[in-house]
Structure formats: C-alpha cells, structure tokens
Tab-separated table of C-alpha atoms and ligand atoms in Angstrom:
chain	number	residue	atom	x	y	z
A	1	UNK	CA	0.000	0.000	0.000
A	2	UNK	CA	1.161	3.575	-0.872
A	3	UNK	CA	2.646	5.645	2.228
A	4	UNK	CA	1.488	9.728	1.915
A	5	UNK	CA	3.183	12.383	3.628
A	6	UNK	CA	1.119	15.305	4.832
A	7	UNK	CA	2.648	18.298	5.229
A	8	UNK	CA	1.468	22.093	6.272
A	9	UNK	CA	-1.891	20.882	8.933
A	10	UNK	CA	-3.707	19.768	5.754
A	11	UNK	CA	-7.586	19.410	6.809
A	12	UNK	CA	-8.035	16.326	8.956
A	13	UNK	CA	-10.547	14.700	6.196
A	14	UNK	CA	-7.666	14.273	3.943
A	15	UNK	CA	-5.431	11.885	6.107
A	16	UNK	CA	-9.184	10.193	7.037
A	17	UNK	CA	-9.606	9.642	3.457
A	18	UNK	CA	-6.329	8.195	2.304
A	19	UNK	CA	-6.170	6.084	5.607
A	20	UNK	CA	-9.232	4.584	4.694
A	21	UNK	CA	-8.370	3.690	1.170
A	22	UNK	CA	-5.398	1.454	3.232
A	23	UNK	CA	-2.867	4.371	2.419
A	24	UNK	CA	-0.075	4.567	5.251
A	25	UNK	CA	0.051	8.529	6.162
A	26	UNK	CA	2.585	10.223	8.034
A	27	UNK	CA	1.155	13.818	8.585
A	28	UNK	CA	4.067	16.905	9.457
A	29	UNK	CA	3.076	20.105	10.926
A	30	UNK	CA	4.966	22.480	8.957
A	31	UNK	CA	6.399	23.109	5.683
A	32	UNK	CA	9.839	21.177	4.684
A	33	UNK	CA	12.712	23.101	3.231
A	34	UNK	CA	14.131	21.237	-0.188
A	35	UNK	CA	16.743	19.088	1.724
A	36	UNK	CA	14.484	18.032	4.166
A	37	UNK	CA	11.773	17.521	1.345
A	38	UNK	CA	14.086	14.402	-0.592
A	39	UNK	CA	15.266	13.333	2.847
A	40	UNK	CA	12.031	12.764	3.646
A	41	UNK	CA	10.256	11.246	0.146
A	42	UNK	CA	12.610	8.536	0.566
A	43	UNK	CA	10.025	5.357	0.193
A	44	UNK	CA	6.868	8.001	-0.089
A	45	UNK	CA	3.918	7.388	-3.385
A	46	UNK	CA	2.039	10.326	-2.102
A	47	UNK	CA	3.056	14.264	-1.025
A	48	UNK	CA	0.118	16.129	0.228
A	49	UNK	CA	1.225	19.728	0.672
A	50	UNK	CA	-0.043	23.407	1.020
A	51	UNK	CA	1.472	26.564	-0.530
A	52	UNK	CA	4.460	26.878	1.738
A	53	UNK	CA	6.301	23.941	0.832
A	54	UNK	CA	8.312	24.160	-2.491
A	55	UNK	CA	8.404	21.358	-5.002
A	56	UNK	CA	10.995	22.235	-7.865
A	57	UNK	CA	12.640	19.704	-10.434
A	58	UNK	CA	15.488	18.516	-8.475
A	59	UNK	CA	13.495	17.824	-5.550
A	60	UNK	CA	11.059	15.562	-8.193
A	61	UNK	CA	14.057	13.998	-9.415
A	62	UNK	CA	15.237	13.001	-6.252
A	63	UNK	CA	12.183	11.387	-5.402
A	64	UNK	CA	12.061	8.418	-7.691
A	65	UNK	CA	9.155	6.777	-5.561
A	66	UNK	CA	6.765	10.006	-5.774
A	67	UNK	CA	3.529	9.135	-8.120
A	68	UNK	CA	1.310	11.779	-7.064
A	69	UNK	CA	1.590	15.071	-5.714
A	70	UNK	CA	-1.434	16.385	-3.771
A	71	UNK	CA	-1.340	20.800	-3.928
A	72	UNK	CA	-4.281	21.184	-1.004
A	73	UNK	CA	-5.321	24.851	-2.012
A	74	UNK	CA	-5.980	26.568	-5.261
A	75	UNK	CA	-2.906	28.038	-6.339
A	76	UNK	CA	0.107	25.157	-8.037
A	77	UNK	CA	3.149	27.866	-8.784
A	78	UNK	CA	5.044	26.589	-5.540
A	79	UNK	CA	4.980	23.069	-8.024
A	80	UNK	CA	7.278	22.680	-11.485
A	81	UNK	CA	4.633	21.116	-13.113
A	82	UNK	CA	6.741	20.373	-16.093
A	83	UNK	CA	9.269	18.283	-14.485
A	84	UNK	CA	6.824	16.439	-12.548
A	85	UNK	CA	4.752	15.735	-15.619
A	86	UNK	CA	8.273	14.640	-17.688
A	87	UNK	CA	8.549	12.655	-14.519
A	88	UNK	CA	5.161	10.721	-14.681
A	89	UNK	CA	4.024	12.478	-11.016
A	90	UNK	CA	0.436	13.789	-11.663
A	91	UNK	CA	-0.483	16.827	-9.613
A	92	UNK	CA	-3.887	17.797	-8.689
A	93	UNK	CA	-5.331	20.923	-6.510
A	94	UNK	CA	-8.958	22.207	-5.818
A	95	UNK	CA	-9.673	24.791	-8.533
A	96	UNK	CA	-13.602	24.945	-7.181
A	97	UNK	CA	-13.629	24.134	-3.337
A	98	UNK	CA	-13.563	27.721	-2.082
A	99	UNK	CA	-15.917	28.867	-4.637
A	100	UNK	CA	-18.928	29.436	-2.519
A	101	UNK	CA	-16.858	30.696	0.343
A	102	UNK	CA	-16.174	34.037	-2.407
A	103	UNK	CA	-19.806	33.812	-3.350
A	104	UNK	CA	-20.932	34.532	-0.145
A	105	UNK	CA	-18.313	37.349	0.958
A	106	UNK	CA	-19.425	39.230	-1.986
A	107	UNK	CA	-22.950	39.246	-1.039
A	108	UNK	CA	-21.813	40.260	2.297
A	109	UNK	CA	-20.052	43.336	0.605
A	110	UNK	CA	-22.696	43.967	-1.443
A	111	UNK	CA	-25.298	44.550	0.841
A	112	UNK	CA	-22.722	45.856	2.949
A	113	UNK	CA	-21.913	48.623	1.464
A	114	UNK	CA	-24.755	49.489	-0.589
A	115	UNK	CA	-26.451	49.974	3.363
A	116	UNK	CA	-23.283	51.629	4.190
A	117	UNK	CA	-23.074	49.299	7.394
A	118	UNK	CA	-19.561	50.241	7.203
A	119	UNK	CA	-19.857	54.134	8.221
A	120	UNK	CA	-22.176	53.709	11.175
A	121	UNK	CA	-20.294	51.038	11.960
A	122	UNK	CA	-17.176	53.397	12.254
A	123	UNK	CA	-19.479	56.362	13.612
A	124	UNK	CA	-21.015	53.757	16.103
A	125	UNK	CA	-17.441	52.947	17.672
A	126	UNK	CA	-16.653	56.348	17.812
A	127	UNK	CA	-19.877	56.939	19.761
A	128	UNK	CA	-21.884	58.934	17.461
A	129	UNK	CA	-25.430	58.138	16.846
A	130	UNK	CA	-26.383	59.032	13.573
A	131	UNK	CA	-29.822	57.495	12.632
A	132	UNK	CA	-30.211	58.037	8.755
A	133	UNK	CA	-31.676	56.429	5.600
A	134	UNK	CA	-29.557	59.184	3.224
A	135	UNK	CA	-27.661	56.933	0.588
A	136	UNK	CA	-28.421	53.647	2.167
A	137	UNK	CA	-30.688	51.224	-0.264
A	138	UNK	CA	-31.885	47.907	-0.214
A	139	UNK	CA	-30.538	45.660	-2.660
A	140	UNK	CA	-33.653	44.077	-3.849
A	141	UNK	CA	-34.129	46.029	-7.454
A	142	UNK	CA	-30.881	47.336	-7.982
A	143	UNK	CA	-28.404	45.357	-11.123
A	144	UNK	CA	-25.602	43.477	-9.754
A	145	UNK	CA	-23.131	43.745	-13.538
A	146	UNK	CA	-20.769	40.590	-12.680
A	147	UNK	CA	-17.442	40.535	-14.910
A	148	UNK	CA	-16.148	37.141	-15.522
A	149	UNK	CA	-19.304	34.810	-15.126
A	150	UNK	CA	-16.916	31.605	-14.527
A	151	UNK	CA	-17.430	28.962	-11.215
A	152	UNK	CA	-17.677	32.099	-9.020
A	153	UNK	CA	-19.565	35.138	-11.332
A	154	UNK	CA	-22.177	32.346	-12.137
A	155	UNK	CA	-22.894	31.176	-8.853
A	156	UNK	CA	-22.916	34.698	-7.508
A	157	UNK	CA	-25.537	35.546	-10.644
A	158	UNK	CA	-27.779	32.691	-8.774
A	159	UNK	CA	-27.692	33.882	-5.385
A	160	UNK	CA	-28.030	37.351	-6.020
A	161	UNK	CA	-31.288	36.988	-8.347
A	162	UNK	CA	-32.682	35.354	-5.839
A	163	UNK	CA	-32.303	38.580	-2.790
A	164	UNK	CA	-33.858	40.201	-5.949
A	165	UNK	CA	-31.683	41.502	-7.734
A	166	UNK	CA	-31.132	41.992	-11.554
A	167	UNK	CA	-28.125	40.237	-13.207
A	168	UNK	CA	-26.258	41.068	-16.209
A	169	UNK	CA	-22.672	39.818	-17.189
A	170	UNK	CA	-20.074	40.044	-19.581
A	171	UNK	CA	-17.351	37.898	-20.521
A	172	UNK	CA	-15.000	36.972	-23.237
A	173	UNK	CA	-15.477	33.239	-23.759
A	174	UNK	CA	-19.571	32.440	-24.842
A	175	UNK	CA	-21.338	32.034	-21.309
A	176	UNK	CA	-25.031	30.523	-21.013
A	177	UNK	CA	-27.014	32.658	-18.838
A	178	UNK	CA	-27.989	31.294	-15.720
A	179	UNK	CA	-31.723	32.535	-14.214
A	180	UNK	CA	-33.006	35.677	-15.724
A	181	UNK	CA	-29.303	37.129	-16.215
A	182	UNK	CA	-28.852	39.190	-19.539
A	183	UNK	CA	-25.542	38.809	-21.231
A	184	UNK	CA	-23.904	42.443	-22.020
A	185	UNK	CA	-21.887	42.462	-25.648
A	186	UNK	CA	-19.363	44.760	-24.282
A	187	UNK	CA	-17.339	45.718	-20.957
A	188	UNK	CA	-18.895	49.561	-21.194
A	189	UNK	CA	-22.819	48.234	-22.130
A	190	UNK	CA	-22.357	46.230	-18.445
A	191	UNK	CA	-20.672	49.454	-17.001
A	192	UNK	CA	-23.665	51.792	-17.948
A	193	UNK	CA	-26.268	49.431	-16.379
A	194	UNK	CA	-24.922	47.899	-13.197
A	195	UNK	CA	-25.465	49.694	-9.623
A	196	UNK	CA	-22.965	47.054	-8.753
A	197	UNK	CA	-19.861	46.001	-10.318
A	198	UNK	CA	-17.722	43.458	-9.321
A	199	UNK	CA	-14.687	41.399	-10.936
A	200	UNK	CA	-14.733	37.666	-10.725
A	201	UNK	CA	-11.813	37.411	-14.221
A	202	UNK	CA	-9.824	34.596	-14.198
A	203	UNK	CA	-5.178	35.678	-13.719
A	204	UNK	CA	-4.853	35.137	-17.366
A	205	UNK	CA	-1.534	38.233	-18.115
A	206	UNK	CA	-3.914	40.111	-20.465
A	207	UNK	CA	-6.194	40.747	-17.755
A	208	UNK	CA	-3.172	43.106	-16.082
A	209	UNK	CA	-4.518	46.755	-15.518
A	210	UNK	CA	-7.895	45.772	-17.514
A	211	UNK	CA	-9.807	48.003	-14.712
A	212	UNK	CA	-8.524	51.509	-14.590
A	213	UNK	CA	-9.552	55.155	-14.740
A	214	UNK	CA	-11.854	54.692	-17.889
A	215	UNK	CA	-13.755	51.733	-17.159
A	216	UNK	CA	-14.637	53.531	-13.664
A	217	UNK	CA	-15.757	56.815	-15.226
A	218	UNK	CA	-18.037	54.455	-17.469
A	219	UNK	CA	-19.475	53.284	-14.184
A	220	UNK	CA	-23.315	54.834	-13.066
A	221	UNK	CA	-22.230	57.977	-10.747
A	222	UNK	CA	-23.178	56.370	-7.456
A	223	UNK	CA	-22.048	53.001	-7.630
A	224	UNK	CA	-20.316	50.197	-5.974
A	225	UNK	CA	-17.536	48.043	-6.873
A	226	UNK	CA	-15.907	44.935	-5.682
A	227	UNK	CA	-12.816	42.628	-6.947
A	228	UNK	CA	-12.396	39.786	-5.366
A	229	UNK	CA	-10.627	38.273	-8.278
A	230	UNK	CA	-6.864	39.386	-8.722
A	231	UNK	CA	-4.886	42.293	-7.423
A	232	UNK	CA	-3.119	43.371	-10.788
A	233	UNK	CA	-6.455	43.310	-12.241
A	234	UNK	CA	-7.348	47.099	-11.086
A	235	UNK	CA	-5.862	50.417	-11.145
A	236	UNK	CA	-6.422	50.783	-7.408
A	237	UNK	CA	-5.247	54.961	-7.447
A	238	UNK	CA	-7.780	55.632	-9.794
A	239	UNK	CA	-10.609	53.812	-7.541
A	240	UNK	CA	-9.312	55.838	-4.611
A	241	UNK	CA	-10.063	59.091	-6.880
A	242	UNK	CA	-13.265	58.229	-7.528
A	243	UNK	CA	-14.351	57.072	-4.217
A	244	UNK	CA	-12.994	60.212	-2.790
A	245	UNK	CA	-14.874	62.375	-5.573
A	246	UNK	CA	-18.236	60.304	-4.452
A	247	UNK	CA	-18.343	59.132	-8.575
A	248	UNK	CA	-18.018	55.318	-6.386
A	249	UNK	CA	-20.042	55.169	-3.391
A	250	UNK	CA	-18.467	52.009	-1.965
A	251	UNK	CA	-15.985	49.491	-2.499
A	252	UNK	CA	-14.940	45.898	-1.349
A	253	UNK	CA	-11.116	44.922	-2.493
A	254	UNK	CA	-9.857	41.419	-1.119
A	255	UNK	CA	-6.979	41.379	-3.193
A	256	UNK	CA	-3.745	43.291	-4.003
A	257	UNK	CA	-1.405	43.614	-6.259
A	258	UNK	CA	1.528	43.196	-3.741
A	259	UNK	CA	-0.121	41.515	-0.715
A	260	UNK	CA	2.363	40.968	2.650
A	261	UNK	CA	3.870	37.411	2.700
A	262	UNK	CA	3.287	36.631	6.327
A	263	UNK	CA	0.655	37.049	9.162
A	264	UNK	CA	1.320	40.460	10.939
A	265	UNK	CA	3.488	42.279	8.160
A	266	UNK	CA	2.630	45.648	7.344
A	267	UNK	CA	-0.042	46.264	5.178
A	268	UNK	CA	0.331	49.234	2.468
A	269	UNK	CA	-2.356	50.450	0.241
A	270	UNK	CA	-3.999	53.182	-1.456
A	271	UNK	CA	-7.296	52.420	-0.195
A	272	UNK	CA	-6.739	52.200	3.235
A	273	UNK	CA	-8.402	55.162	5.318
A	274	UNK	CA	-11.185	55.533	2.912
A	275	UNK	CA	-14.620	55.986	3.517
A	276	UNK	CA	-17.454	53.124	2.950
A	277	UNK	CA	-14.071	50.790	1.338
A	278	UNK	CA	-13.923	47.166	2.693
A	279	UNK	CA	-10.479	45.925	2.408
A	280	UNK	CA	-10.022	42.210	3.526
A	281	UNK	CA	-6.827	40.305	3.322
A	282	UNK	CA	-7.234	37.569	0.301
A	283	UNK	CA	-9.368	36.104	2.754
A	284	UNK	CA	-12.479	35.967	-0.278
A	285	UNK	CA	-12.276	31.766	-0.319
A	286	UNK	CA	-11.053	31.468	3.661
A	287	UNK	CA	-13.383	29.431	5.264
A	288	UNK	CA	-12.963	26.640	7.451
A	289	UNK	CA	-15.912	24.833	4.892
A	290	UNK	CA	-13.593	25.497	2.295
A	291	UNK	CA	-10.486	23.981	3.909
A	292	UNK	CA	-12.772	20.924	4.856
A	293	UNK	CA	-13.881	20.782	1.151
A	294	UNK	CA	-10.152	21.380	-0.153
A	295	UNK	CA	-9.134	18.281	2.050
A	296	UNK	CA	-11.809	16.038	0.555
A	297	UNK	CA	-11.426	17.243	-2.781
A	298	UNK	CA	-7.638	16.756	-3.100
A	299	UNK	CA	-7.444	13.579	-1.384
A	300	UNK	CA	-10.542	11.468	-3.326
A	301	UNK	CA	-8.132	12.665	-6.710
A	302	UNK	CA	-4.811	11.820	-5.091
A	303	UNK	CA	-6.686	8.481	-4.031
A	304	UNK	CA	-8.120	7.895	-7.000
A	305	UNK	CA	-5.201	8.269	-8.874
A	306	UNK	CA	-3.259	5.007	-7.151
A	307	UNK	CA	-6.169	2.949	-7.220
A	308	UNK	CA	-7.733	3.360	-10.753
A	309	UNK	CA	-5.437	5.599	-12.258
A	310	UNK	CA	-8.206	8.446	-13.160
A	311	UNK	CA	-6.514	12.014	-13.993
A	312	UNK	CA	-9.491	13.556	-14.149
A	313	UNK	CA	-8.738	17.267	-13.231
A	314	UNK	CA	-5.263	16.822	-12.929
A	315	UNK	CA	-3.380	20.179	-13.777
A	316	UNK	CA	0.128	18.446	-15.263
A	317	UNK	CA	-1.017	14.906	-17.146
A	318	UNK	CA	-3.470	14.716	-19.657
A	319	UNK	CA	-6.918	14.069	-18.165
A	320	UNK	CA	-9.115	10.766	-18.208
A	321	UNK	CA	-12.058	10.060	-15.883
A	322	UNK	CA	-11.702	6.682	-14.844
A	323	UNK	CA	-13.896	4.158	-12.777
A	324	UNK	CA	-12.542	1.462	-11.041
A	325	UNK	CA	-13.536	-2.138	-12.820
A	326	UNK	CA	-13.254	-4.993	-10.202
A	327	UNK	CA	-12.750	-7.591	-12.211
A	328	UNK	CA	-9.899	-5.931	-15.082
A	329	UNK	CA	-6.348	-5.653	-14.758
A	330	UNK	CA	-5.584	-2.123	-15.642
A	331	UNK	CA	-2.033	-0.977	-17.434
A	332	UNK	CA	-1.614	2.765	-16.810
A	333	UNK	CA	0.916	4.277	-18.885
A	334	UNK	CA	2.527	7.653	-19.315
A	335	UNK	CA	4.531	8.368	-22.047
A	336	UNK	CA	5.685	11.101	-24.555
A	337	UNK	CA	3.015	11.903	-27.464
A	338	UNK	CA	4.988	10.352	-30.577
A	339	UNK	CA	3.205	8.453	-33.247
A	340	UNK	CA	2.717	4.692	-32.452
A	341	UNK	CA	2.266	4.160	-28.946
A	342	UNK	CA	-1.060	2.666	-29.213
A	343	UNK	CA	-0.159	0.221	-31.976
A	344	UNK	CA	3.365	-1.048	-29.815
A	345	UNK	CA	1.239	-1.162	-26.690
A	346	UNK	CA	-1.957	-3.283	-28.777
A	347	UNK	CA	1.134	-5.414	-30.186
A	348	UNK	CA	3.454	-6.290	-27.280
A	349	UNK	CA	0.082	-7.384	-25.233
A	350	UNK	CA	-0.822	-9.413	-28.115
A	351	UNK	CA	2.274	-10.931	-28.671
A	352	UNK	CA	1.714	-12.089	-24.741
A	353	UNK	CA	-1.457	-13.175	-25.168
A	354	UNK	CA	-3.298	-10.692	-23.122
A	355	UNK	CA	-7.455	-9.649	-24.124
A	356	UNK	CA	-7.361	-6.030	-24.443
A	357	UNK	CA	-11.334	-5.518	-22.624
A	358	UNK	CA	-10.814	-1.961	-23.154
A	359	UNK	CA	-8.933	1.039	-23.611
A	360	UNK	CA	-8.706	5.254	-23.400
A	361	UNK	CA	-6.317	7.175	-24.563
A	362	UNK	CA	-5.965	11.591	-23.714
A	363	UNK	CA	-3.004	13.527	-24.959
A	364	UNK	CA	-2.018	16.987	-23.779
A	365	UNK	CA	1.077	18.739	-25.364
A	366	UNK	CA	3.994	16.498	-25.506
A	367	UNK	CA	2.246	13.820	-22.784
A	368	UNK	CA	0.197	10.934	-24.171
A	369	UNK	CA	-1.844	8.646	-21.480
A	370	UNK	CA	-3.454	5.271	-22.247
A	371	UNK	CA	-5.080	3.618	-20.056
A	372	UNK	CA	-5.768	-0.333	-20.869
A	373	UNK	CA	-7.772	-2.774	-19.288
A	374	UNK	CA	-7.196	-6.253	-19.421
A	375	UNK	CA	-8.253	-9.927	-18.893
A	376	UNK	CA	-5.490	-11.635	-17.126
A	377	UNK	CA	-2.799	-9.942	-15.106
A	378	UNK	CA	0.130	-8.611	-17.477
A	379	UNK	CA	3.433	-10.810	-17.660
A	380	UNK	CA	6.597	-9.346	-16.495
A	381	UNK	CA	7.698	-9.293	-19.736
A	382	UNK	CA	5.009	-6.677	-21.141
A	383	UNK	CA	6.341	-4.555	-18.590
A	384	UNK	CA	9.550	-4.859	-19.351
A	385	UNK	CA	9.040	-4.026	-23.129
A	386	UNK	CA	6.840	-0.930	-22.303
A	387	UNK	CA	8.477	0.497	-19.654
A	388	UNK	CA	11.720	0.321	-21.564
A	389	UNK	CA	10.822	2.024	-25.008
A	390	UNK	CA	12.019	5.653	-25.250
A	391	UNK	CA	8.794	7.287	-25.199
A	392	UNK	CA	8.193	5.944	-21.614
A	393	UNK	CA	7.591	8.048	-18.756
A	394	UNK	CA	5.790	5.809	-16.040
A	395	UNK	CA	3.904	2.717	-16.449
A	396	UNK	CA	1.860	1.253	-13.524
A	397	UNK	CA	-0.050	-1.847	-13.189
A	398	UNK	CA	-2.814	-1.517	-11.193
A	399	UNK	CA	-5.030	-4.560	-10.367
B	401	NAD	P1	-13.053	30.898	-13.802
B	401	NAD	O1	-11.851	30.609	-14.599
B	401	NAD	O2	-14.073	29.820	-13.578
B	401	NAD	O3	-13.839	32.168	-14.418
B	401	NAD	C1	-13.195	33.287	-14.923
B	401	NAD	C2	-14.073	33.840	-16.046
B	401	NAD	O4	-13.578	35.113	-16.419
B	401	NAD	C3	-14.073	32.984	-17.298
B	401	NAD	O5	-15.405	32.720	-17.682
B	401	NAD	C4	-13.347	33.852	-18.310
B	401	NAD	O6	-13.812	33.628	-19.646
B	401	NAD	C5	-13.680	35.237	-17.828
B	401	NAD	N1	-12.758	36.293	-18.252
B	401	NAD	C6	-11.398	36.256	-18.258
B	401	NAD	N2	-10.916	37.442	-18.631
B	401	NAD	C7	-11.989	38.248	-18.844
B	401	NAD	C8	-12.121	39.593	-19.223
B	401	NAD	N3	-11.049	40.377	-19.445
B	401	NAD	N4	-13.368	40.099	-19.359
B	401	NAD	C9	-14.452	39.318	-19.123
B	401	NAD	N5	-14.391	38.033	-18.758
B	401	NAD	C10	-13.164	37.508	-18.603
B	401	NAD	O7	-12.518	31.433	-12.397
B	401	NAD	P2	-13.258	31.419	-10.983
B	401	NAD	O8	-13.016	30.117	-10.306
B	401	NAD	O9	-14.648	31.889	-11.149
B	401	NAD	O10	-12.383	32.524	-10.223
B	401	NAD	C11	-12.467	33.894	-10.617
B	401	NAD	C12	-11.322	34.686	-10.015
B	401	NAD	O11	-11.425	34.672	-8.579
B	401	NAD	C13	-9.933	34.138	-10.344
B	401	NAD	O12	-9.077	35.210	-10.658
B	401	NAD	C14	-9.487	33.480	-9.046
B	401	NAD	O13	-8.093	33.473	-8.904
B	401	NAD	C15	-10.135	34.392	-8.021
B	401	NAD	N6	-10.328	33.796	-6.705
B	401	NAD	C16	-10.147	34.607	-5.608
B	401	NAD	C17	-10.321	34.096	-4.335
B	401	NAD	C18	-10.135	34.960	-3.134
B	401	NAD	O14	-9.805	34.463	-2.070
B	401	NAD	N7	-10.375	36.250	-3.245
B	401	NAD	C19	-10.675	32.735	-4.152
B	401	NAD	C20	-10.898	31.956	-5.291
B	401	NAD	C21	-10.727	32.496	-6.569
C-alpha cells in the first residue's frame, strides 16, 4: 500500500480519506525546506502539501518513488509542473472548493456597502449616533453587472437573483445565462447598467490593468464596486479618486497587487483610510468549509489516482475520468506523445497473449496517457518491453 506524507496541517478529512483507502500517512506540521523535502520522500507514493512547501525539479528527481503530488489549495506555482509531468508524477489541486466561500463574501459586501453598514459602523465605535436612511438602499431592485461569469460570477448571478436583484454579465469566452441574467456584448454596455460592479476574471496576463480610470468613469455615478478576483487586475489609485470624488459610493477589495507574505506584516495600500471601502486580506475563499472541502477534494483525486489511475482534473497529465472495474487488470501508462504508442502497446500485449477488454487514450502537449484494461494480469515481460521504449515516462499496473 502507498505511504502519503502530509505536510502544512492539511484538513483532517484528507489523512481520514487516504487512511481509509489502506494508504499509510505520516502527517508533518509544517512546511519542509528542499533538503528536508528528498530526505524525507525517501520510500513516499504520495506528497500532500499546502502553498508553503516548495516542489521544484530537483526535488522531483530526487524522489524516484513520488507518483502523485497532492497541492491542497488553489494556487500550483510553488509546483514545477513540467518536471513532474516529464517525470510521470500527476499533480492535482482544488480549482472549485472555495468557490462558494467568495460567493458569499461578496454578497456580504454587497449589501454591505450598498447599506453603508460600514460608516455607522465606524461612527457607532466612535460613539456617534447618527440614525439616517440618506444613501443607504436595499438591494432588492438594484443590477448586480458581474465581470467574468466563470465557477464564481455564475454562482454569484444565482444567489443574487434570488435577494432580488437583476443580473447582467459580460465575458470573453460564450457564457449561457444562468436565471433571468442578460448577457452584455461589451465591458462599457455592463458598465452603464450595473449599480454594482464586481470582478470575478480569471489571472490570465492580459487581464493586467484591464480596470482603470476609464472603465470607472463608465461606471453609473453612485455606484459600488468589488474585486475579489486578482490584485493586478485594477488600477487601485484611480478607484481611490473616484471614491474620494463620491463618482463610487463604496468598495470591497480582497486582493492586491503586492499583498504581505506573512501574518502580521505591514499592510500598504492606497485604499486604506477611505470611507465606505472594505479591504479584507485575500481572505475571499477562507473558510474553514472550504479547507474541509479542499481536504476532501484533493485527497478522493490523489486516491483515486493510485487505485484506478483516473486524472481527471489533474493540472500536469493529460486528463481521463476513470472508474474502477473490479474484475480488469488495468495498465496505466505515461509516455511522450509520438506516433505509435497505441499500436506497440496493442502489439506487445498481443504478442503475450493478453485480451485487451478496453482502452482510453488523452493527450495533452507532448504527454500521451493510455489507459488499458485487461483480462489476465500482465506478464513481467510486457512490462519490461513498455516500460523500456524511449517514449516511456511511467507505467503502472494496477489490479
Ligand atoms: P473561472 O476561470 O471559472 O472564471 C473566470 C471567467 O472570467 C471565465 O469565464 C473567463 O472567460 C472570464 N474572463 C477572463 N478574462 C476576462 C475579461 N477580461 N473580461 C471578461 N471576462 C473575462 O474562475 P473562478 O473560479 O470563477 O475565479 C475567478 C477569479 O477569482 C480568479 O481570478 C481566481 O483566482 C479568483 N479567486 C479569488 C479568491 C479569493 O480568495 N479572493 C478565491 C478563489 C478564486
């Protein structure tokens, strides 16, 4: 059975889940520097990490038992995906878990600031009592515009209809509209419509500085904005003008172009000080139901992986959804995409006298994955053959 090391106080579900599949797991506190990373991968199939533990190619080619690395949060840059792909070690993360945890802090800012909860708030604490309705609304009625209707603008579309809103979205790729939302053909049609704008693009670089001073003096005089999508996203200067000229009445940021590394560094921002302006740190998909849901999600792939070798989501090898067949003996095998894989595989296996009962095949760039299953369990000597051609990258047998 495959032995996982935990690092970084991944969500207890995950060492639940891996330990119930008959996985050994050794679970670390803390992150590992790269020494103490190959020291300890020494005999380990699985490395379930966080963002503070780095995994570059000589640590992955150090590790010659590593199958499958397990990235327990959203972002995969501390990974060189490359190298682990070239060294047939899938990676997988949880693009989606925390995806409700942002839908539901930007409903919070919404109403938030469009009741200006945030000023008597402040006033409140200060000990002034100043009962008004001037410039507070209800949000029922008023058009939420949501840029970038992907897993978050979409599910935000749904939740907001339903306090009563109006939706209306743009985005570059062809969207179907969920609800009663209206599609806008263009960035300035959504601008001139919404009471409420907020950003939900994906990092893509094209998307750097794509919200500046123009797009904000397109917005309704009056209105609020959010981004809870990327800091380099937004020219955050030119918000502060036009909150401080009143042209934006609120504003919710959660993320920043430079954001402090650790807990308790200094904080430096434009926006700081300014009226009716919620500024939260990153904390948009922070939720302790998100880490419970990042722990589940991450571990079922990493699990499913070993057992029926499904890369279904994975962000390095090409991707095949996979059930597990009781009775076949499955040959999973990685290898570069050159022409004739298939027909050597489909050849040797004949040669052996194994029943092909079935077989997938995905390719992605340079990868190629096929995934065979079988009637009787695969001689040594198929192995041998496949797993020493050129274009081999990792071949497992899993029955
Ligand atoms: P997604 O990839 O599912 O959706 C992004 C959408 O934006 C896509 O439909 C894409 O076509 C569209 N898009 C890209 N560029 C555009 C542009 N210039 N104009 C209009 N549409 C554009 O992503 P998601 O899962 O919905 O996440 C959205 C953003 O939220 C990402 O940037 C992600 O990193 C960020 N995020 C932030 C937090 C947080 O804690 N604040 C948590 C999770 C995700």
């Amino acid at each position: 059975m495959p032995t996982a090391l935990l690092l970084e106080n991944l969500h207890p579900h995950a060492r639940t889940i891996l330990e119930t599949a008959g996985f050994d797991v050794v679970t670390r506190t803390g992150a590992l520097d790269e020494a103490e990373l190959v020291e300890a991968l020494a005999g380990v199939q699985v490395l379930g990490i966080r963002s503070k533990t780095n995994v570059p190619a000589d640590v992955l080619a150090a590790a010659p038992d590593l199958e499958v690395v397990g990235a327990f949060c959203i972002g995969t840059n501390q990974i060189d995906l490359h190298a682990a792909a070239s060294s047939g070690i899938a990676v997988f993360n949880a693009p989606f878990s925390n995806t409700r945890s942002v839908v539901e802090i930007a409903i919070a800012d919404i109403i938030s600031l469009t009741r200006r909860l945030t000023v008597f708030d402040k006033e409140m604490h200060a000990g002034v009592w100043n009962k008004s309705a001037t410039g507070a609304h209800e949000v029922r009625g008023r058009t939420l515009g949501i840029i970038g209707y992907g897993n978050i603008g979409t599910q935000l579309s749904v939740l907001a209809e339903n306090l009563g809103m109006s939706v209306v979205f743009y985005d570059t790729s062809e969207k179907l509209a969920l609800g009663n939302a209206r599609r806008m053909n263009t960035l300035d049609e959504l601008l001139e419509t919404a009471d409420v704008v907020t950003l939900h693009v994906d990092g893509r670089a094209g998307n750097a500085g794509m919200f500046g001073a123009k797009q904000i003096a397109r917005m309704r005089p009056g209105s609020i904005f959010l981004n809870l999508s990327r800091g380099f996203v937004v020219d955050y200067a030119a918000l502060r003008d036009a909150v401080l000229s009143g042209h934006v009445a609120g504003a919710a940021v959660d993320v920043f172009p430079v954001e402090p590394k650790r807990k308790g560094d200094p904080f430096e921002s434009e926006l700081r000080g300014l009226p009716n302006v919620i500024l939260t740190p990153h904390t948009g998909g922070s939720t302790e139901e998100a880490q419970e849901a990042i722990g589940q999600f991450v571990a079922h792939k990493v699990r499913d992986y070993l057992m029926t070798g499904s890369t279904n989501l994975s962000v390095n090898l090409p991707n095949l959804a996979l059930d597990q067949r009781p009775d076949a003996h499955r040959v999973a095998y990685l290898h570069r995409n050159v022409p004739g894989v298939l027909a050597t595989i489909n050849a040797t296996l004949a040669e052996h006298g194994v029943n092909i009962e079935g077989q997938l095949l995905a390719t992605r760039g340079e990868l190629g994955y096929v995934v065979t299953d079988v009637s009787s369990r695969v001689p040594t000597d198929v192995v041998d053959v496949l797993a020493g051609r050129p274009e081999s990258l990792r071949l497992r047998l899993l029955d």
